[in-house]
CSV table of C-alpha atoms and ligand atoms in Angstrom, one decimal:
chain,number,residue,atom,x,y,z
A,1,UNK,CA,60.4,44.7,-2.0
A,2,UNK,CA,63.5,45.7,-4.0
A,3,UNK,CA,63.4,49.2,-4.4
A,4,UNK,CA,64.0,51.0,-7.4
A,5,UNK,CA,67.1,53.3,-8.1
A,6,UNK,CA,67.2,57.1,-8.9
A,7,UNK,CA,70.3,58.4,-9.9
A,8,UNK,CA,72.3,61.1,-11.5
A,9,UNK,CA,75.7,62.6,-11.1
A,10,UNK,CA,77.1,66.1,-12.0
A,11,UNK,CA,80.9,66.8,-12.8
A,12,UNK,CA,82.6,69.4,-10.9
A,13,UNK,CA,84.1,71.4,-13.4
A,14,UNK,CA,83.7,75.1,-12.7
A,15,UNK,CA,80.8,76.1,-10.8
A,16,UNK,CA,77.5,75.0,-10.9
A,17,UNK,CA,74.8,76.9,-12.6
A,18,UNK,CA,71.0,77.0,-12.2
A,19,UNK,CA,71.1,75.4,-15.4
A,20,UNK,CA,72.2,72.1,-13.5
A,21,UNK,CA,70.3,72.9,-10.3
A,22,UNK,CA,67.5,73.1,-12.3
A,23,UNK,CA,67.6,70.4,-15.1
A,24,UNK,CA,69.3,67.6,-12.4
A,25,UNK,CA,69.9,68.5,-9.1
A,26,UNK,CA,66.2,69.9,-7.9
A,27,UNK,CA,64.2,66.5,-9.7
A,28,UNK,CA,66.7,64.3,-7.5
A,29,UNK,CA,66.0,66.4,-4.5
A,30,UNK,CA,62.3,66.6,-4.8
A,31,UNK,CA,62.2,63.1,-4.5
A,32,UNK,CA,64.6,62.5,-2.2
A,33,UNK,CA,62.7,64.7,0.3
A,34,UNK,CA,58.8,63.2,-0.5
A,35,UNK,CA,59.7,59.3,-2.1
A,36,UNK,CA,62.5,58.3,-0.4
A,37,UNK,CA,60.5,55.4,1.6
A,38,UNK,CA,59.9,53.8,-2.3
A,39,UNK,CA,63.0,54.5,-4.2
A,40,UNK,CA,67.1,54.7,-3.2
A,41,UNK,CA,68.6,57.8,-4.6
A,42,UNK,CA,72.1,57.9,-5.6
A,43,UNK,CA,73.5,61.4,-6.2
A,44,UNK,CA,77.4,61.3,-6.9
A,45,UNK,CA,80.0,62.7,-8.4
A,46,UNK,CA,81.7,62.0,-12.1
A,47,UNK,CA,85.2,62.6,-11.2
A,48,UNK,CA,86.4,60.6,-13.7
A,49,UNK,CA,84.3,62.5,-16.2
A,50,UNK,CA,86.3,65.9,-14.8
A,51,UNK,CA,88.8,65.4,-17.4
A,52,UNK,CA,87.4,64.5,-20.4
A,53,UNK,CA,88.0,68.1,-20.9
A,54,UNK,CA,91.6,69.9,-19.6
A,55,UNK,CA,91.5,71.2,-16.3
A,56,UNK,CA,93.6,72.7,-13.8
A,57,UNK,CA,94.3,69.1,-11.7
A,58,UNK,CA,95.4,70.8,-8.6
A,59,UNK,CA,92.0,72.4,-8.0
A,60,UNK,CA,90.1,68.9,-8.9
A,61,UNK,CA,89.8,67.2,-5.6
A,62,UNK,CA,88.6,70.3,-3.7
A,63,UNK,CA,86.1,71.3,-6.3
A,64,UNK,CA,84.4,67.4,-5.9
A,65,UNK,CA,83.7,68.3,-2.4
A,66,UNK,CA,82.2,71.5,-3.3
A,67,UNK,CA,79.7,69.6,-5.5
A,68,UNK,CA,79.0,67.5,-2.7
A,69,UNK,CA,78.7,70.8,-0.5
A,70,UNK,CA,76.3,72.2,-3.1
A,71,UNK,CA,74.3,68.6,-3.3
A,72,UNK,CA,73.7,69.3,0.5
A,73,UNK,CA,72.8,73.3,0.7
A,74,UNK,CA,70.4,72.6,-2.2
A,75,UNK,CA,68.4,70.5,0.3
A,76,UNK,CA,69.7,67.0,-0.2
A,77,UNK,CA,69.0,64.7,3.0
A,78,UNK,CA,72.0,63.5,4.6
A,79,UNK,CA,70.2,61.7,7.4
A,80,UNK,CA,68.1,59.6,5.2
A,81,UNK,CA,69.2,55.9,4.8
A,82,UNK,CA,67.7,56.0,1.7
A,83,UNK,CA,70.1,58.9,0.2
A,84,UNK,CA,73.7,57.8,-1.0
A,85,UNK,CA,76.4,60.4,-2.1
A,86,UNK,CA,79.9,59.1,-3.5
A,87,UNK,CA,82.6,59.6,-5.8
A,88,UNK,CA,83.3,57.1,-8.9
A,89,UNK,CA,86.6,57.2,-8.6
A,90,UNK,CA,86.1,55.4,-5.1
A,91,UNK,CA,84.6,53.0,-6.9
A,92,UNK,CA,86.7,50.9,-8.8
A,93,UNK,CA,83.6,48.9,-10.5
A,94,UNK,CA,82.9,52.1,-12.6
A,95,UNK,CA,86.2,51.7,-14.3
A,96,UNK,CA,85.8,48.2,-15.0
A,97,UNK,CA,82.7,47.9,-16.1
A,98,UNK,CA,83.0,50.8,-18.8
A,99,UNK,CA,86.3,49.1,-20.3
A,100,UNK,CA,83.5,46.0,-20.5
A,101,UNK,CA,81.0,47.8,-22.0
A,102,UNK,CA,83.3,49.5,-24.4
A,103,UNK,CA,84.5,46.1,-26.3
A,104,UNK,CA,80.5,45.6,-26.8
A,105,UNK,CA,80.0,49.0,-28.6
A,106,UNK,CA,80.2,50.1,-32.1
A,107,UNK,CA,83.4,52.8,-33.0
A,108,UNK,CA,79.9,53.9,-35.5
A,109,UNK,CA,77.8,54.6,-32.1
A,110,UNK,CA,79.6,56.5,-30.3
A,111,UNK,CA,80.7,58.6,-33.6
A,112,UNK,CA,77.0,59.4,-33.8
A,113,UNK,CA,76.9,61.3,-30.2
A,114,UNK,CA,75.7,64.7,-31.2
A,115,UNK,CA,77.5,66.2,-28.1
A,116,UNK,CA,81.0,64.4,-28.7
A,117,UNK,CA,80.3,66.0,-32.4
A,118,UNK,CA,79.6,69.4,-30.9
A,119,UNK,CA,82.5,69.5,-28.9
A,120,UNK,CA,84.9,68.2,-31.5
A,121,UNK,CA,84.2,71.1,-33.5
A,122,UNK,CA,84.6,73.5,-30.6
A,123,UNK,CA,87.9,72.5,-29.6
A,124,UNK,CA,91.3,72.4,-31.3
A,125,UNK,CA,92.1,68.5,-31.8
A,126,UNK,CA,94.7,68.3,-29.4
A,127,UNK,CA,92.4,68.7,-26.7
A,128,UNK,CA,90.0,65.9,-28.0
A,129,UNK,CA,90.6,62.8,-25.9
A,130,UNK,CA,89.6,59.6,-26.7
A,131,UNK,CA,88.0,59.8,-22.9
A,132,UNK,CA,85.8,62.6,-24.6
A,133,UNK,CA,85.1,60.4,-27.2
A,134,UNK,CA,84.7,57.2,-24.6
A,135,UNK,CA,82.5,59.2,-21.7
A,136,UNK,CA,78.9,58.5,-22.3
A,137,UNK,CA,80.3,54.2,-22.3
A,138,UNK,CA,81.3,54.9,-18.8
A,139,UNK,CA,78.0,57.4,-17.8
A,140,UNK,CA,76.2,53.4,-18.7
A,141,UNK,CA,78.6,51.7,-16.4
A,142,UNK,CA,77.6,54.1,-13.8
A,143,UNK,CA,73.8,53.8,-14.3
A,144,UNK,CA,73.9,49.9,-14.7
A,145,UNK,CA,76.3,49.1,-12.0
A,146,UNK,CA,73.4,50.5,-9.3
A,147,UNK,CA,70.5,48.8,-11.8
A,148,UNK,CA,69.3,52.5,-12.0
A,149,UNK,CA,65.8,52.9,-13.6
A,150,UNK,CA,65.5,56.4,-13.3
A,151,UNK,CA,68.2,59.1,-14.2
A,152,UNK,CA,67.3,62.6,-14.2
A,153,UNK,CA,69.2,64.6,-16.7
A,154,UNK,CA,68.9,67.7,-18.6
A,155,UNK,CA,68.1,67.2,-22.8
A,156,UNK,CA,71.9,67.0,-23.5
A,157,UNK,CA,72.1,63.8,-21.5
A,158,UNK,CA,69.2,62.4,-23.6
A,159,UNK,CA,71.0,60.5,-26.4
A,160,UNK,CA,73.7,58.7,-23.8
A,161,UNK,CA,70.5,57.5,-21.4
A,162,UNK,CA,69.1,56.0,-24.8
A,163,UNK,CA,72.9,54.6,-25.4
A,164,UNK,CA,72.6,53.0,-21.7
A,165,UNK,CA,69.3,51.3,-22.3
A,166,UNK,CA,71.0,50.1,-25.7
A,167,UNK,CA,74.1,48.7,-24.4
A,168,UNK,CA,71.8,47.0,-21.6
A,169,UNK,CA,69.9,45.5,-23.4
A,170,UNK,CA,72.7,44.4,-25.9
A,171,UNK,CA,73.9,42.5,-22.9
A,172,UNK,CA,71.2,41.3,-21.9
A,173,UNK,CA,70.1,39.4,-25.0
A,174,UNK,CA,74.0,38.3,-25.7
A,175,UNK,CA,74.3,36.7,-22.5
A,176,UNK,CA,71.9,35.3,-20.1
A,177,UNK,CA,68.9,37.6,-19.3
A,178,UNK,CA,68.4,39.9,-16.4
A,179,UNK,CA,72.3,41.0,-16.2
A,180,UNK,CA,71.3,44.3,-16.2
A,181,UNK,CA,68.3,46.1,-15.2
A,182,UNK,CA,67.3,48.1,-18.2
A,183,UNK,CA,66.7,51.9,-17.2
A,184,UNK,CA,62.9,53.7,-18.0
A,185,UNK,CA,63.0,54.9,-21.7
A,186,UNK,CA,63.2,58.6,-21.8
A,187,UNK,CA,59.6,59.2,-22.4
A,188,UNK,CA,58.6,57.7,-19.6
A,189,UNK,CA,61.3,59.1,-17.1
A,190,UNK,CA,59.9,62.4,-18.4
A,191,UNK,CA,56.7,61.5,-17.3
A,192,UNK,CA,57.8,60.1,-13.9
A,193,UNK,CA,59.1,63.4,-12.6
A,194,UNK,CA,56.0,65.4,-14.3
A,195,UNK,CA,57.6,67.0,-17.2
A,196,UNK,CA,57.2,66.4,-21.0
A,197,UNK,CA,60.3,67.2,-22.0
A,198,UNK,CA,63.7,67.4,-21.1
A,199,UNK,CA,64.9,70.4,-19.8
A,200,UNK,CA,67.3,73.1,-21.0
A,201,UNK,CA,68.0,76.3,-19.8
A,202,UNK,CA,69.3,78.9,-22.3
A,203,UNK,CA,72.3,81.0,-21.8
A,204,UNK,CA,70.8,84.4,-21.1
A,205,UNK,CA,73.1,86.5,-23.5
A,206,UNK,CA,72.4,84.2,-26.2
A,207,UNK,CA,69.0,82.1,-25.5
A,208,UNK,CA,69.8,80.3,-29.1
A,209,UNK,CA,72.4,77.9,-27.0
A,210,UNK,CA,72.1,76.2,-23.5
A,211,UNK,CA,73.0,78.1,-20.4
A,212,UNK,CA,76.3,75.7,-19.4
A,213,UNK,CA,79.4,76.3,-17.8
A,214,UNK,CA,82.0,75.6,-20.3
A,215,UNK,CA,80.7,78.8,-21.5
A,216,UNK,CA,84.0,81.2,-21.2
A,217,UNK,CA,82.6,84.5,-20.7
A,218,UNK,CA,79.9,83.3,-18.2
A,219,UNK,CA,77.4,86.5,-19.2
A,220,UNK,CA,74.7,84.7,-19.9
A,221,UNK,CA,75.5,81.6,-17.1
A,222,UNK,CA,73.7,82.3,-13.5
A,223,UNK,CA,76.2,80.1,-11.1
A,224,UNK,CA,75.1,79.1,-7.9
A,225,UNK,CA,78.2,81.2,-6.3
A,226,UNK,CA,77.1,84.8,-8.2
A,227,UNK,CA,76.0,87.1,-5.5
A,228,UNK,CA,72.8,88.1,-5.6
A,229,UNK,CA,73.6,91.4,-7.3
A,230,UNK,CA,75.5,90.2,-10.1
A,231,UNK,CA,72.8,87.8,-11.1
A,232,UNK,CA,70.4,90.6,-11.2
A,233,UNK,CA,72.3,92.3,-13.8
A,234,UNK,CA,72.8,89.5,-15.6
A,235,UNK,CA,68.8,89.1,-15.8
A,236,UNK,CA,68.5,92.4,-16.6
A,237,UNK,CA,70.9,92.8,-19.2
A,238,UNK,CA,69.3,89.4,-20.8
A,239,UNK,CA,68.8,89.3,-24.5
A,240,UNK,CA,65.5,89.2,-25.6
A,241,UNK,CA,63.9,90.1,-29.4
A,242,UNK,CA,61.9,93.7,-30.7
A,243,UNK,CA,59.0,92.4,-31.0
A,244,UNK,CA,57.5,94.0,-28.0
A,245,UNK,CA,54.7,91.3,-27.2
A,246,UNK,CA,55.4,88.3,-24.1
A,247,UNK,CA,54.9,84.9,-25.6
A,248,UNK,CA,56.0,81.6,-25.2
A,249,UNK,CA,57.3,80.5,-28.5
A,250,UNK,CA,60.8,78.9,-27.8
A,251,UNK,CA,61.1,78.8,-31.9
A,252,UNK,CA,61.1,82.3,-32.6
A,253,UNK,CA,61.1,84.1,-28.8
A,254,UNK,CA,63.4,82.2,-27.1
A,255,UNK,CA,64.9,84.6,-24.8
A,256,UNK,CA,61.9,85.6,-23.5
A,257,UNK,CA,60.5,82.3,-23.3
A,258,UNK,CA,63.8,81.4,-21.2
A,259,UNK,CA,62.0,84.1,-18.8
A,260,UNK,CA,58.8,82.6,-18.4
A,261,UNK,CA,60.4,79.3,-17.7
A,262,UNK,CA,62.7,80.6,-15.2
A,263,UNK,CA,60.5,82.8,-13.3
A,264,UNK,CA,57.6,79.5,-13.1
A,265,UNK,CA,60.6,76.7,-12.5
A,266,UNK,CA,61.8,79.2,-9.3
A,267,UNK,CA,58.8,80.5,-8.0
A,268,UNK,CA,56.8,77.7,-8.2
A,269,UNK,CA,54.1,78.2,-10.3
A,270,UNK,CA,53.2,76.4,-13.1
A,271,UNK,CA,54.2,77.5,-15.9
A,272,UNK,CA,50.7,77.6,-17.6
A,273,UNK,CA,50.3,80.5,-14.4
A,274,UNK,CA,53.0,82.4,-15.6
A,275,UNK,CA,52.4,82.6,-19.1
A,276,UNK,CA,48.7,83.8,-18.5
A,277,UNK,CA,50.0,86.5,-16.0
A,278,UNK,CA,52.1,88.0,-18.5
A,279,UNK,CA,49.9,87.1,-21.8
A,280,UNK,CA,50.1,90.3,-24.1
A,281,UNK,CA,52.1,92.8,-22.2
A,282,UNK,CA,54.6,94.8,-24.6
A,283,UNK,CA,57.1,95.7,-22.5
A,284,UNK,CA,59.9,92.7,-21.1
A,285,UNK,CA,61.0,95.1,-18.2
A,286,UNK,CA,58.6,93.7,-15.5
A,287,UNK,CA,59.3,90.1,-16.7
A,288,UNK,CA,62.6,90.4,-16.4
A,289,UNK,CA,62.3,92.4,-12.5
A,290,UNK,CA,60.5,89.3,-12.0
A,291,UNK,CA,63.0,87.1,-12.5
A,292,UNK,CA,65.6,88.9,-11.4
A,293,UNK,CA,63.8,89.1,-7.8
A,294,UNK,CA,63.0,85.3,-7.9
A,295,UNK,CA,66.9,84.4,-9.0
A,296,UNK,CA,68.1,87.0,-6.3
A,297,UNK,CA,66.1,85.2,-3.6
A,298,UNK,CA,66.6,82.0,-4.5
A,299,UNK,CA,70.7,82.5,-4.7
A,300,UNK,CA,70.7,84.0,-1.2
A,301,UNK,CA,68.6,81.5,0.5
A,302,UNK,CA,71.0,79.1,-1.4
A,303,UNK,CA,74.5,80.4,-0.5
A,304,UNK,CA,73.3,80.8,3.6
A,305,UNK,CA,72.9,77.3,3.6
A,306,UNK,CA,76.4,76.9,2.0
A,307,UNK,CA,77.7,79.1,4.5
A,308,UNK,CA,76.2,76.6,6.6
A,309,UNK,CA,77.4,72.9,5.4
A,310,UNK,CA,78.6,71.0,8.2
A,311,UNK,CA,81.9,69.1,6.5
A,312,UNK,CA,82.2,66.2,8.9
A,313,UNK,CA,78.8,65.1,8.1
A,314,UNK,CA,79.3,65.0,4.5
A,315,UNK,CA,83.0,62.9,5.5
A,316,UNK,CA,81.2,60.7,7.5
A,317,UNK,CA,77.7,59.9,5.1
A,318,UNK,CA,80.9,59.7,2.0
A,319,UNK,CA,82.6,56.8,3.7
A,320,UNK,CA,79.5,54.9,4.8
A,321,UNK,CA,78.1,55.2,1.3
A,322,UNK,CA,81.0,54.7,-0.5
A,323,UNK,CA,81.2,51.3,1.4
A,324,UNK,CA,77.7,50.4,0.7
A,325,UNK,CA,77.7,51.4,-3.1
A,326,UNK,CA,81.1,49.1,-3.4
A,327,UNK,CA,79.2,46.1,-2.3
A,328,UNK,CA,76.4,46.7,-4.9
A,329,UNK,CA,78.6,47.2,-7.8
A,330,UNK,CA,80.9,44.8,-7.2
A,331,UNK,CA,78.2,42.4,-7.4
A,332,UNK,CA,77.0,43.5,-10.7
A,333,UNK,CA,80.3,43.3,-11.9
A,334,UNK,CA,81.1,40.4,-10.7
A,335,UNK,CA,77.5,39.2,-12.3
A,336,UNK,CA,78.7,40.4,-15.7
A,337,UNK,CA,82.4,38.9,-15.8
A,338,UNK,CA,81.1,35.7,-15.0
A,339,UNK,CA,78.5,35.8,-17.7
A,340,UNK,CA,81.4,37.0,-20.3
A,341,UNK,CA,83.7,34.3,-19.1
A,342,UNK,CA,85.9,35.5,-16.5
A,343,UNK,CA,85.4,34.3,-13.9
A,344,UNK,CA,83.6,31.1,-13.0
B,1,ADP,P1,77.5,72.0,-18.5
B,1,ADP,O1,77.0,72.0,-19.9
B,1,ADP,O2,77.2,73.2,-17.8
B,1,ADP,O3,78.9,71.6,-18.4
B,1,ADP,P2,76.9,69.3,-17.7
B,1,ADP,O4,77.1,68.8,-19.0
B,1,ADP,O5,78.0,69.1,-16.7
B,1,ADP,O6,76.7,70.9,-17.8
B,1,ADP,O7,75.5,68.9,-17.1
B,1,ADP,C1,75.3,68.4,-15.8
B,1,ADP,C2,73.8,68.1,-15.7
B,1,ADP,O8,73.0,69.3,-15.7
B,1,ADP,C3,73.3,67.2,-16.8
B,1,ADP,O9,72.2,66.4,-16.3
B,1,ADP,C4,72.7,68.2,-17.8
B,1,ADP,O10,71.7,67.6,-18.6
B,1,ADP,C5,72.1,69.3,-16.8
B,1,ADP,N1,72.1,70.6,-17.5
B,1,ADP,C6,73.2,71.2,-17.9
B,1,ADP,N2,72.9,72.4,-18.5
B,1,ADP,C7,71.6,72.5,-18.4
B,1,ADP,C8,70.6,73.5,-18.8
B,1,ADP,N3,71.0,74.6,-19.4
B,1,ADP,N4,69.3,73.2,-18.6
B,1,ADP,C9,68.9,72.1,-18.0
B,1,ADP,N5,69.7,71.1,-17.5
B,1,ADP,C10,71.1,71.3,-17.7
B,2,LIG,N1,77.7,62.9,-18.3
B,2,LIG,C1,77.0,63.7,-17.4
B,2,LIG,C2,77.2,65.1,-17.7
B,2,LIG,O1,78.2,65.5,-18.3
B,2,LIG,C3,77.4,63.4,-16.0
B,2,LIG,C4,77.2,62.0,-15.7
B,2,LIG,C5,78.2,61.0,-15.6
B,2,LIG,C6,76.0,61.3,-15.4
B,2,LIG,N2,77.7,59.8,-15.3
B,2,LIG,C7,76.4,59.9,-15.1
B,2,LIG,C8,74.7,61.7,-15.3
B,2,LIG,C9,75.4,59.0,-14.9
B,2,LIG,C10,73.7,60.8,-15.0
B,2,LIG,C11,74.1,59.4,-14.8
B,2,LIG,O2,76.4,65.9,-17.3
């Protein structure tokens, strides 16, 4: 039996928050630990998505191995067969396949991308590239190359996994059938990891916008390096509303909603639990102690086993994967330039 593929990468820009470790890194591990035997996981690196945005270039090929550090203190198997890490840059398929892909999609499309939008407006147009503009062509190239069915990604992601089915399928029906497997639709990679919506942390300062980490004053951004300390406050400190009563009602209490999903995503619970325990109290003190305790543990558990990270296994489990992922996109590349004509 061919297994299916799981797969998601995250950039290495800045730290980590929870917001990632939530929304893509914890699904991935989850099943990595308890489904492995059914499905091949592939958790890698962007690198070529680092600068779609300007960075500091000196600090980019360290920062790609802290990711890779943080994939493995979060709880990622190295050990398993099953479990592949790598960088796209070390596979040249991913670059090929996107400038593919790219003369099949519409200038119109990719205009439409509500984040490229976002972030057009945001920056000052010198610092628009037209790899900003390009990115979610080659987050399809990395998704088809592996014949990926599941991707976990955080809401923000949802419109470029719809583009990837698109461009697929596109494909597909142009040329003969079957070149690409055609990842889950969204809906129903929702249901396979148990949720029924995307996910999307809110920025704690200001829970009317995601918690991410191009977010400059980092206030309101729990990263996975804050000591435990300087999270607390930043729970604490949370903005929430005046209307004294804990709901969940993301529309018009979204900070303290925010809460209630933190404190059920880390401390296990469901979230139905953690709305009923907290169901008409009037002051947001004890929520937020809550949360602040269940972030505090959670970051110190996390940053001993980061302490911890033996480098030489992550070297070695890189190359052998690295090696193995090559193979397997090379033959869908070479699947697709024989179907577009060239080669024969
Ligand atoms: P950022 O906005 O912090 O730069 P990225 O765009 O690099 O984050 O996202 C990396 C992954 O983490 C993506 O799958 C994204 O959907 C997910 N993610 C990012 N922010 C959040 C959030 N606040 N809540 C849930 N998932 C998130
Ligand atoms: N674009 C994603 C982000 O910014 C990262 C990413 C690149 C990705 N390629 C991917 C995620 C393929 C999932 C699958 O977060």
């Amino acid at each position: 039996m061919i297994k299916q593929t799981i797969l998601t990468g995250l950039r290495a820009n800045n730290d980590l928050h929870i917001g990632n470790y939530l929304g893509a890194l914890l699904p991935l591990i989850d099943m990595a630990e308890n489904q492995s035997d059914k499905y091949q996981i592939n958790l890698f690196v962007p690198d070529l998505h680092s600068f779609t945005t300007p960075i500091d270039h000196t600090l980019l090929h360290d920062a790609v191995f802290e990711n890779l550090r943080v994939f493995v203190a979060a709880g990622l198997p190295l050990d398993n067969d099953n479990v592949r890490i790598y960088r796209q840059s070390y596979v040249p398929a991913h670059s090929e396949l996107a400038w593919i892909l790219e003369c099949f999609t519409g200038f119109g499309e990719m205009s439409r991308m509500t984040q490229f939008k976002d972030k057009l407006q945001s920056a000052n147009n010198e610092q628009v590239s037209v790899g900003l503009f390009n990115y979610p062509v080659l987050m399809a190239a990395d998704i088809l190359l592996y014949g990926a069915s599941y991707v976990p990604v955080g809401e923000d992601q949802r419109q470029h996994l719809e583009f990837s089915r698109d461009i697929a399928e596109r494909l597909n029906n142009r040329f003969k059938g079957g070149l690409f497997t055609i990842p889950k639709s969204v809906q129903e990679q929702y249901e396979f990891f148990g949720k029924d919506q995307g996910l999307r942390i809110k920025d704690l300062a200001d829970p009317t916008k995601k918690m991410s980490k191009s977010d400059d004053s980092g206030k309101g951004v729990i990263f996975m390096t804050d000591s435990p300390e300087v999270a607390r406050k930043k729970v604490m400190s949370a903005t929430t509303d005046s209307l004294a009563l804990v709901a969940f009602d993301k529309a018009n209490q979204p900070g303290v909603t925010n809460l209630l999903e933190l404190l059920a995503l880390l401390s296990g619970e469901s979230l139905e639990a953690v709305i009923t325990n907290y169901r008409g109290q009037t002051q947001y003190g004890p929520l937020k102690t809550a949360v602040a305790d269940v972030i505090a543990t959670f970051l110190e558990g996390f940053q001993t086993k980061l302490s911890q990270v033996d480098d030489d296994a992550i070297a070695h489990k890189l190359l052998l994967s690295e090696s193995l992922m090559s193979e397997q996109a090379n033959a869908t590349l070479l699947r697709v330039q024989q179907a577009i004509g060239l080669r024969a």
